[in-house]
Short mmCIF file of C-alpha atoms in Angstrom, two decimals:
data_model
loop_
_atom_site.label_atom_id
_atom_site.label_comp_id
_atom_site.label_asym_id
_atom_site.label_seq_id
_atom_site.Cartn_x
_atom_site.Cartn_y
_atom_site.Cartn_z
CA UNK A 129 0.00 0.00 0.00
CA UNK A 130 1.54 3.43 -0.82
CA UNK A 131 1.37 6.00 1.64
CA UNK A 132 0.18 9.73 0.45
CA UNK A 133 2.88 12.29 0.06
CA UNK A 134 0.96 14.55 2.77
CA UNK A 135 1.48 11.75 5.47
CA UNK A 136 4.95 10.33 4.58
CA UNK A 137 6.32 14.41 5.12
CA UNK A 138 4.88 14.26 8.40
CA UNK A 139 6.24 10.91 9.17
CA UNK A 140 9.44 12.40 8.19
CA UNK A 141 9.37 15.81 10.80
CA UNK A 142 8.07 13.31 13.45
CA UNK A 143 11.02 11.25 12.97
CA UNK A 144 13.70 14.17 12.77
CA UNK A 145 11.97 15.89 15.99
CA UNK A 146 12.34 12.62 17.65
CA UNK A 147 15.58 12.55 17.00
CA UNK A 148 16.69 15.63 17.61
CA UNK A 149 14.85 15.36 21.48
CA UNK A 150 17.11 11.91 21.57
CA UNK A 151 20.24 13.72 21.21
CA UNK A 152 20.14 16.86 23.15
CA UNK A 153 23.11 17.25 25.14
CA UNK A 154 22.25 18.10 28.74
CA UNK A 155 24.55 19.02 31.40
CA UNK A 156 24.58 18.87 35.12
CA UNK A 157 26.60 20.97 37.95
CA UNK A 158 26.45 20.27 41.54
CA UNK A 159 28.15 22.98 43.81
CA UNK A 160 27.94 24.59 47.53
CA UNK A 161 28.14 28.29 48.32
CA UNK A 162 31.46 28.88 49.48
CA UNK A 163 32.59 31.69 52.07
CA UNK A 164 32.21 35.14 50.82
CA UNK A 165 30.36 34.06 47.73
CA UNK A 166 26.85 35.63 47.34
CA UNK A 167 24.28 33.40 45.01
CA UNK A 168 24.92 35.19 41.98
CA UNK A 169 28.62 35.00 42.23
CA UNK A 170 28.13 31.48 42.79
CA UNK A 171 26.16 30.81 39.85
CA UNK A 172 28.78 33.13 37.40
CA UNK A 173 31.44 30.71 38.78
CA UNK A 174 29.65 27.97 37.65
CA UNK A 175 29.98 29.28 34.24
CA UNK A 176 26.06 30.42 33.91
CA UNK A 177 25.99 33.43 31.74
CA UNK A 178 25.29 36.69 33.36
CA UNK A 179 21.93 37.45 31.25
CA UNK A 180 20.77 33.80 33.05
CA UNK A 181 22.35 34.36 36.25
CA UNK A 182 19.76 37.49 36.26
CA UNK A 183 16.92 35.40 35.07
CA UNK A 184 17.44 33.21 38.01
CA UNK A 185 17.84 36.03 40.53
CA UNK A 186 14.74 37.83 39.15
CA UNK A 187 12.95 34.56 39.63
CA UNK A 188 13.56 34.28 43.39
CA UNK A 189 12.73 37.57 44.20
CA UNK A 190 10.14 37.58 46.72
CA UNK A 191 10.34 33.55 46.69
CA UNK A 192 14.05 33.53 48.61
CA UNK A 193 15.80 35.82 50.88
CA UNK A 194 19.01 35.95 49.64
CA UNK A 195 20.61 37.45 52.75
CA UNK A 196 19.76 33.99 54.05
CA UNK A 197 21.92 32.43 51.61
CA UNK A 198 24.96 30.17 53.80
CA UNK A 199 28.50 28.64 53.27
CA UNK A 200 27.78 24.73 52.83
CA UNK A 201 24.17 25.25 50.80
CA UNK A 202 23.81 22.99 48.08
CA UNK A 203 22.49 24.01 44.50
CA UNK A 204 22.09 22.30 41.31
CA UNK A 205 22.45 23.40 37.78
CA UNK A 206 20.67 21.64 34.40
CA UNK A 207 21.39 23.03 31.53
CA UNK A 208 20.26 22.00 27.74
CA UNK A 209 22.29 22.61 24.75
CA UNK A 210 24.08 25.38 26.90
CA UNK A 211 20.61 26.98 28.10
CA UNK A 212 19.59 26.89 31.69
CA UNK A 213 16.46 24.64 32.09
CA UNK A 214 16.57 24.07 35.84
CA UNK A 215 18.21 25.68 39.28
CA UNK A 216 17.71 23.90 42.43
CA UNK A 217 18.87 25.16 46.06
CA UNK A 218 18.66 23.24 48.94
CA UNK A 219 19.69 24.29 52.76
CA UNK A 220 17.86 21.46 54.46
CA UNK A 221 15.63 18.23 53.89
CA UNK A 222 12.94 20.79 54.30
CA UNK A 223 13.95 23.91 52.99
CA UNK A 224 14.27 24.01 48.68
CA UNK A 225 13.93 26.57 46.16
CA UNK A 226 13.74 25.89 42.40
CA UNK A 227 13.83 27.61 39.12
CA UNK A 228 11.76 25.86 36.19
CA UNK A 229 12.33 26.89 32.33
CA UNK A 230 8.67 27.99 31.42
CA UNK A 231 8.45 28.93 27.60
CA UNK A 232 10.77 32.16 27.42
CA UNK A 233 11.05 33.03 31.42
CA UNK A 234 11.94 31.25 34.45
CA UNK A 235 9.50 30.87 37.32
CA UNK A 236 10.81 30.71 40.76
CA UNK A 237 9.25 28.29 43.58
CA UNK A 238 9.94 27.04 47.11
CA UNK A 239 9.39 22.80 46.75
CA UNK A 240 6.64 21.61 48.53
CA UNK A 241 7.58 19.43 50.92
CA UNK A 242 5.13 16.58 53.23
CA UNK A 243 6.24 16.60 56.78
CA UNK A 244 4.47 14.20 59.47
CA UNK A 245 4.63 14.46 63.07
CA UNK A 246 4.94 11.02 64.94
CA UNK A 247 5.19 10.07 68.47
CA UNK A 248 7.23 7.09 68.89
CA UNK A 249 9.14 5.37 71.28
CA UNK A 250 12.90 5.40 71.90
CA UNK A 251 14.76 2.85 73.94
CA UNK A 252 18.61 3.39 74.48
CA UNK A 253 20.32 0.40 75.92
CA UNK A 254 23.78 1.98 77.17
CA UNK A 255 27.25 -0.40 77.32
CA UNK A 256 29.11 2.59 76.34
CA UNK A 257 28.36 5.76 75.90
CA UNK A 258 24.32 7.68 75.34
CA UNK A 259 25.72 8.21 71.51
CA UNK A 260 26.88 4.51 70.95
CA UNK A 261 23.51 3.44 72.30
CA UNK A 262 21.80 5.95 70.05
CA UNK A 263 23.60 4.55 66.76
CA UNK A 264 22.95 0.90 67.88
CA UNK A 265 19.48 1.77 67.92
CA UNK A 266 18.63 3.56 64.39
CA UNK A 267 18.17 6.84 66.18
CA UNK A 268 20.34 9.87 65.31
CA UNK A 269 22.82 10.57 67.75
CA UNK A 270 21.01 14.25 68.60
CA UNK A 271 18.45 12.03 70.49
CA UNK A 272 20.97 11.58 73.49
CA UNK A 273 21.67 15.70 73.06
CA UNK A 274 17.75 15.76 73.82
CA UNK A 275 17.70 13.31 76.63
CA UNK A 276 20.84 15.52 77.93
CA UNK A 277 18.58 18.40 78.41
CA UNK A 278 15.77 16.49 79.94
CA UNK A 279 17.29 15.05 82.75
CA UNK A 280 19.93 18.34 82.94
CA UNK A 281 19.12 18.76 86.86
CA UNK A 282 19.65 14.94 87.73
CA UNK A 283 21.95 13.33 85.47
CA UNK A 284 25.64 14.39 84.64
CA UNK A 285 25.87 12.62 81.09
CA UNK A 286 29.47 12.33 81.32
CA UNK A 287 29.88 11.11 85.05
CA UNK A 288 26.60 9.47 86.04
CA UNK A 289 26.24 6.92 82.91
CA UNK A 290 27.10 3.20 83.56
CA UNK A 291 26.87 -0.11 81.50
CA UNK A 292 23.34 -1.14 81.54
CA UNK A 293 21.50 1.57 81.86
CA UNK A 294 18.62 2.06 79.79
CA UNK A 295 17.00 5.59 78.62
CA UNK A 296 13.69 5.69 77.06
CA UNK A 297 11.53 8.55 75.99
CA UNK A 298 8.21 8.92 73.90
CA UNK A 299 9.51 11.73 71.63
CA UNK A 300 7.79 13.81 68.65
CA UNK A 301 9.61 12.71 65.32
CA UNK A 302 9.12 14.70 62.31
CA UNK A 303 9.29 12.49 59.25
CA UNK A 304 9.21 13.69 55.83
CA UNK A 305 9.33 10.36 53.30
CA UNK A 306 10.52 7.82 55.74
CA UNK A 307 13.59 9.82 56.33
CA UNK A 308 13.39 11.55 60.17
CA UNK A 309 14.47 15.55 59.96
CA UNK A 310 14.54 16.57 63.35
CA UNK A 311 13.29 15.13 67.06
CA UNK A 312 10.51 17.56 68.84
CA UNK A 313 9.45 17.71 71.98
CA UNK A 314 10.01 14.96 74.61
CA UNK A 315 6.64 14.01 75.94
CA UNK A 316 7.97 11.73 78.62
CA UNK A 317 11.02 10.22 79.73
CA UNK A 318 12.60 7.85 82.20
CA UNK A 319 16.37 6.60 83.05
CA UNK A 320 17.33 3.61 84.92
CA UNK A 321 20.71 3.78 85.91
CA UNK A 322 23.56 1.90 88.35
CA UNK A 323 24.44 5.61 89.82
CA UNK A 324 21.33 7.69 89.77
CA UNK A 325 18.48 5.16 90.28
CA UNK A 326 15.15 5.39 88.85
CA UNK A 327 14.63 9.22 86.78
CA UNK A 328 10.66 9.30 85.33
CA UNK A 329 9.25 13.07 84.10
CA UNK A 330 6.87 14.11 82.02
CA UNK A 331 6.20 17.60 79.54
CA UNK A 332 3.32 19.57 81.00
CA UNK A 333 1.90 23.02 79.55
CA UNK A 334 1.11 24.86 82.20
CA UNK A 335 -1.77 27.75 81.98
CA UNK A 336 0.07 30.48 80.71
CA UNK A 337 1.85 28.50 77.30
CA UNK A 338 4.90 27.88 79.32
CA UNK A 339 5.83 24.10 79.58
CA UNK A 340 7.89 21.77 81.71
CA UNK A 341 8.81 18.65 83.32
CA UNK A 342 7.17 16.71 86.27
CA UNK A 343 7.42 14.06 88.34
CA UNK A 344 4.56 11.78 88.33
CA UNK A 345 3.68 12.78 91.78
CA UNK A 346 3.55 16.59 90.44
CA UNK A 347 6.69 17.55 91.83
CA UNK A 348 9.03 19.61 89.68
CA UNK A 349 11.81 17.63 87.83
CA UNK A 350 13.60 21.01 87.86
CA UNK A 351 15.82 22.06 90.50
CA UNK A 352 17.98 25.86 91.45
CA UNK A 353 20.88 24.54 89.41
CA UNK A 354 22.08 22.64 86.70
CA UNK A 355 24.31 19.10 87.34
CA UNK A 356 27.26 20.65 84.56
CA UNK A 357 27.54 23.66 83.15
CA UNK A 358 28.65 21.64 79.33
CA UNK A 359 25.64 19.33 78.18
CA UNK A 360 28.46 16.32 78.36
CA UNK A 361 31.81 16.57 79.87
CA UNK A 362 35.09 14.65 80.77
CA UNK A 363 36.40 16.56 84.73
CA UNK A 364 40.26 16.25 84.16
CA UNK A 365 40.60 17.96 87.70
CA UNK A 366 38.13 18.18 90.84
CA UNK A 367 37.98 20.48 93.45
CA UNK A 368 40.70 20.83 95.95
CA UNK A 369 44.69 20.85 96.26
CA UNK A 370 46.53 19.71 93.08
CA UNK A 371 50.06 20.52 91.77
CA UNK A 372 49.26 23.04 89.26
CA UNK A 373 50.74 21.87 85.84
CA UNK A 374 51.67 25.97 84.63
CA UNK A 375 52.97 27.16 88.26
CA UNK A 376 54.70 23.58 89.10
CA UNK A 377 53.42 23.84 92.82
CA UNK A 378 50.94 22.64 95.07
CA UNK A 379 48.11 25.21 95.16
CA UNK A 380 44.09 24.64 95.93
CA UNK A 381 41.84 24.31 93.09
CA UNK A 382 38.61 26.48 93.71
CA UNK A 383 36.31 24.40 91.41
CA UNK A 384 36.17 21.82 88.68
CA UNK A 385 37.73 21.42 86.07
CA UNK A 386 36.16 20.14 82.20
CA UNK A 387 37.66 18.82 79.08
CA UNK A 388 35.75 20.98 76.36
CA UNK A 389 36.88 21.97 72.89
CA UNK A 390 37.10 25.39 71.63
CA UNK A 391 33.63 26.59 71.13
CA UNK A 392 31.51 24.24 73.08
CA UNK A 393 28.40 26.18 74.38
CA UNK A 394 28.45 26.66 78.52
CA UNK A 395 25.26 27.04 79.50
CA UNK A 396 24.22 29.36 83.13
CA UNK A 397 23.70 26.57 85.65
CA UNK A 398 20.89 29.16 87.09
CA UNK A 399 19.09 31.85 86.50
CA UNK A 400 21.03 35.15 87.75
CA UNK A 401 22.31 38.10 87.17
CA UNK A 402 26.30 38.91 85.50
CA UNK A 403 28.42 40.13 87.55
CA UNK A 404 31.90 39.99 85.69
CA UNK A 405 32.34 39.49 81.33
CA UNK A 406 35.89 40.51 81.07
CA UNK A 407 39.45 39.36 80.47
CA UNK A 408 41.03 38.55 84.00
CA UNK A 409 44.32 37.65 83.43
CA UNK A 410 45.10 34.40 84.17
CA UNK A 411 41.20 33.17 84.59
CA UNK A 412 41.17 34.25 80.65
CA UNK A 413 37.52 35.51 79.33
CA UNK A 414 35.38 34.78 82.45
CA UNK A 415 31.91 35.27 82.97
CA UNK A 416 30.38 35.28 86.82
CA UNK A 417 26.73 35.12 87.95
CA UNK A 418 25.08 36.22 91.05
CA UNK A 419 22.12 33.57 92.15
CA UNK A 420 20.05 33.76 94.69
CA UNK A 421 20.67 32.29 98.34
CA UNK A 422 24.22 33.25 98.21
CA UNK A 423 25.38 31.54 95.21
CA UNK A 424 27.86 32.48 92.83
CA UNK A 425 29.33 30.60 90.01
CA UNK A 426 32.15 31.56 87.33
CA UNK A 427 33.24 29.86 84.20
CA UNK A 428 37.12 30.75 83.02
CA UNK A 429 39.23 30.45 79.94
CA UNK A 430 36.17 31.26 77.56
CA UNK A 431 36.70 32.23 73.68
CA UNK A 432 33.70 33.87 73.34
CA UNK A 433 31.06 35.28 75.32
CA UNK A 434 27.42 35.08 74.55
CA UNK A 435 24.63 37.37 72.68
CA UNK A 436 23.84 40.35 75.31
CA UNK A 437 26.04 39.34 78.14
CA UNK A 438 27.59 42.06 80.04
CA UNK A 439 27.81 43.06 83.31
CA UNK A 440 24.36 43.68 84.82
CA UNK A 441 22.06 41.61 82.55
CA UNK A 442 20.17 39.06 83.61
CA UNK A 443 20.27 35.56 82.00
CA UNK A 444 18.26 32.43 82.43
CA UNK A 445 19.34 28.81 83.30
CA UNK A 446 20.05 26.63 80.71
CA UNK A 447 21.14 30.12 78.44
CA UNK A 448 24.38 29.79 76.58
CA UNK A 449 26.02 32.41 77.91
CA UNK A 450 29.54 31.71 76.68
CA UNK A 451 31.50 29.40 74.24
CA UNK A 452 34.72 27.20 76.50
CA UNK A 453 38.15 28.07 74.93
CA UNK A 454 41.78 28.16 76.30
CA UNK A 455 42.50 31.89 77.13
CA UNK A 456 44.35 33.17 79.84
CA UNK A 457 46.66 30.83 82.12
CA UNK A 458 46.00 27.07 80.81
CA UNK A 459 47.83 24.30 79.42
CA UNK A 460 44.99 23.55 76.71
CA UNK A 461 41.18 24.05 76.09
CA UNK A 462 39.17 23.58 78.88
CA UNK A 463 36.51 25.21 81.21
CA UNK A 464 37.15 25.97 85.13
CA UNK A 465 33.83 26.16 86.50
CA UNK A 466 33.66 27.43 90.06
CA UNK A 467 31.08 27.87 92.86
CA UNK A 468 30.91 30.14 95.71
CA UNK A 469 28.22 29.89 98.86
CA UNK A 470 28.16 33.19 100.70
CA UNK A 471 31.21 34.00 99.64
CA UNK A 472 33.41 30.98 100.23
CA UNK A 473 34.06 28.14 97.34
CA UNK A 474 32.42 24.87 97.50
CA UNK A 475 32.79 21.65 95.49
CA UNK A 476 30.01 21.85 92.67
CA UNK A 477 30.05 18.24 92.33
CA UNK A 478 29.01 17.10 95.93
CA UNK A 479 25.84 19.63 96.25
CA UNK A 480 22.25 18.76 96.51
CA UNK A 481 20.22 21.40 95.64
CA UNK A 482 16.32 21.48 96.42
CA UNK A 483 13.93 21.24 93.45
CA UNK A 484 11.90 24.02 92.34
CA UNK A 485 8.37 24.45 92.98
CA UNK A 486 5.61 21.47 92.24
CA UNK A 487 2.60 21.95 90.26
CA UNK A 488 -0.40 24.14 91.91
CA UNK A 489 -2.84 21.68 93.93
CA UNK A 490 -5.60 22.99 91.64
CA UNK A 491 -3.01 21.47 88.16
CA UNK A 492 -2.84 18.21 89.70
CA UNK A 493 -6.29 16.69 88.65
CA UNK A 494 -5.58 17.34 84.78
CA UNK A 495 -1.81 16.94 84.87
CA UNK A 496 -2.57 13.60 85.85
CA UNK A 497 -5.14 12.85 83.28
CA UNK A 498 -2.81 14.50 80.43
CA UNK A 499 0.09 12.15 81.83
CA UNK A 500 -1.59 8.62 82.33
CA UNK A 501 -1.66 7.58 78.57
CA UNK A 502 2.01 8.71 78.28
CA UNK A 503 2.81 6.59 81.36
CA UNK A 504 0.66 3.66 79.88
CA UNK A 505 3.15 3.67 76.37
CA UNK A 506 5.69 3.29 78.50
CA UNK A 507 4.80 0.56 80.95
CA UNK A 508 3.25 -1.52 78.30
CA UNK A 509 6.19 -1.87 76.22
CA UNK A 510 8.30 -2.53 79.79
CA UNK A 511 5.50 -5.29 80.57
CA UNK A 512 5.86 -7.03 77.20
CA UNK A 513 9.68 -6.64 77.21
CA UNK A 514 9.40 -8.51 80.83
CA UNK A 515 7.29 -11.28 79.68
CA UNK A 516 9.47 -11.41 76.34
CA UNK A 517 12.22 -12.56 78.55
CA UNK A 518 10.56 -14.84 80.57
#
């Protein structure tokens, strides 16, 4: 059968388009901002031409703030035949801009991305450290930075934790595709451990918005001061006499002494008010705090202190208010961390302080209707892991 002329010419364009599509050339670039390198440089080092390096720009306007732009962010370049047909930024799993070829201009868009909110159940059997325990059980190591803060008045995660102790917490997970992004807020948590016993708290809202952690009883699992200034730390030297290794002679120690890498946060073991942020000679950058009942504490050899603190203002416990370093008279980076009762040092690792105050009478009714379910998650899965052993 012979084909008309009319249909064997289109046969013909259909065939050379098809072709044609087949064999365009397509190129990809991968690259990260690097310091001192706005977006647009980055893209004219990438070799996009400046007339599409504005296209781009003029596409995000309004869609990304470009002041947000960091060292380490990741973008992605497709071009056809030389001609940009894609631009994709990405600073998180979360958080992704893109730039689509539409006809003759470019259309700039943040990605949509599905996030769901879990509650799940974490159990950390410890034989060596919180972070080993973490990694052995398919959780991200930043679960045992959360459990840190938790149990902040109780547990010293560097001195207190001993093989076979177990952690477990009912924790919010935010999940985007299977993949976890970031842990939320603890709901409830408990520790079992050879030096510190039995630790069980729960998160309640209170009235005014402002939430925090209970005992089951309704006493406060918060207490006047912090266990460690550092969220985990090594003490290389306790309180007391000890040859000092710069002076070479005996000489008392006035506090405690903690391994910590340059620019690990210190947090304010209290709430108070700063009484010294200076350079003191041999005690480096050091920041003091006034507390209340006659406390004072001081953290030396800082590299840094922290956002508005200066003599006078008031900070909160559990603020950063420096980052540890190795200034004035040291042998290597470290944090002194000293504490004074009306007026005289004491050893901050032998004090017991009192625990802030429990939940209102009038609370206790729905803080322990709000807290039963979370303590029935937890009990069950201890009950079947019981009988599982059995």
């Amino acid at each position: 059968m012979r084909l008309a002329p009319a249909v064997l010419c289109l046969g013909v364009l259909l065939a050379v388009s098809a072709a044609q599509a087949s064999t365009s050339s397509y190129t990809v670039k991968n690259r990260r901002i690097e310091p001192n390198q706005p977006l647009a440089v980055a893209l004219q080092d990438a070799g996009l031409p400046p007339e599409q390096v504005s296209a781009v720009v003029a596409a995000l306007e309004g869609v990304f703030d470009f002041r947000k732009s960091r060292v380490g962010d990741q973008f992605r370049l497709v071009l056809r035949e030389g001609e940009l047909d894609f631009f994709g930024y990405r600073q998180s799993a979360v958080d992704e801009w893109q730039v689509r070829r539409d006809g003759e201009r470019y259309v700039g868009s943040k990605r949509a991305i599905e996030v769901e909110k879990q509650v799940a159940l974490v159990t950390l059997d410890i034989t060596h450290s919180l972070y080993e325990a973490a990694v052995t059980a398919g959780e991200d190591p930043l679960i045992g930075m959360v459990l840190a803060d938790v149990f902040a008045w109780d547990i010293d995660f560097y001195r207190d934790v001993r093989q076979g102790d177990r952690a477990r917490a009912l924790v919010e997970k935010f999940v985007s595709k299977g993949r976890l992004l970031r842990y939320g807020e603890v709901l409830a948590a408990t520790y079992r451990g050879g030096a510190v016993g039995q630790k069980r708290v729960f998160r309640y809202e209170l009235p005014d918005g402002r939430a925090s952690f209970f005992q089951e009883d309704g006493s406060s699992a918060r207490k006047a001061f912090l266990k460690s200034p550092l969220k985990y730390a090594h003490v290389t030297s306790s309180f007391g006499s000890r040859f000092h290794p710069v002076l070479q002679y005996v000489k008392a120690h006035n506090g405690v002494d903690y391994s910590a890498s340059v620019g690990t946060p210190v947090w304010a073991v209290a709430d108070g008010v700063v009484t010294v942020a200076a350079h003191t000679g041999a005690g480096g950058n050091t920041v003091c705090l006034r507390h209340s009942n006659g406390f004072e504490t001081c953290y030396l050899h800082l590299s840094k202190f922290g956002q508005g603190v200066r003599t006078g203002s008031r900070v909160n416990q559990k603020q950063v208010i420096a980052l540890s370093g190795n200034t004035g008279r040291t042998t290597g980076p470290h944090l002194h961390y000293a504490l004074k009762r009306n007026g005289h040092y004491v050893n901050p690792l032998n004090q017991n302080f009192p625990r802030t105050e429990p939940l209102p009478k009038n609370l206790l009714a729905d803080f322990s209707a709000k807290v039963a379910p979370l303590a029935r998650q937890i009990d069950a899965v201890s009950v079947a892991e019981a009988s599982a052993g059995n």
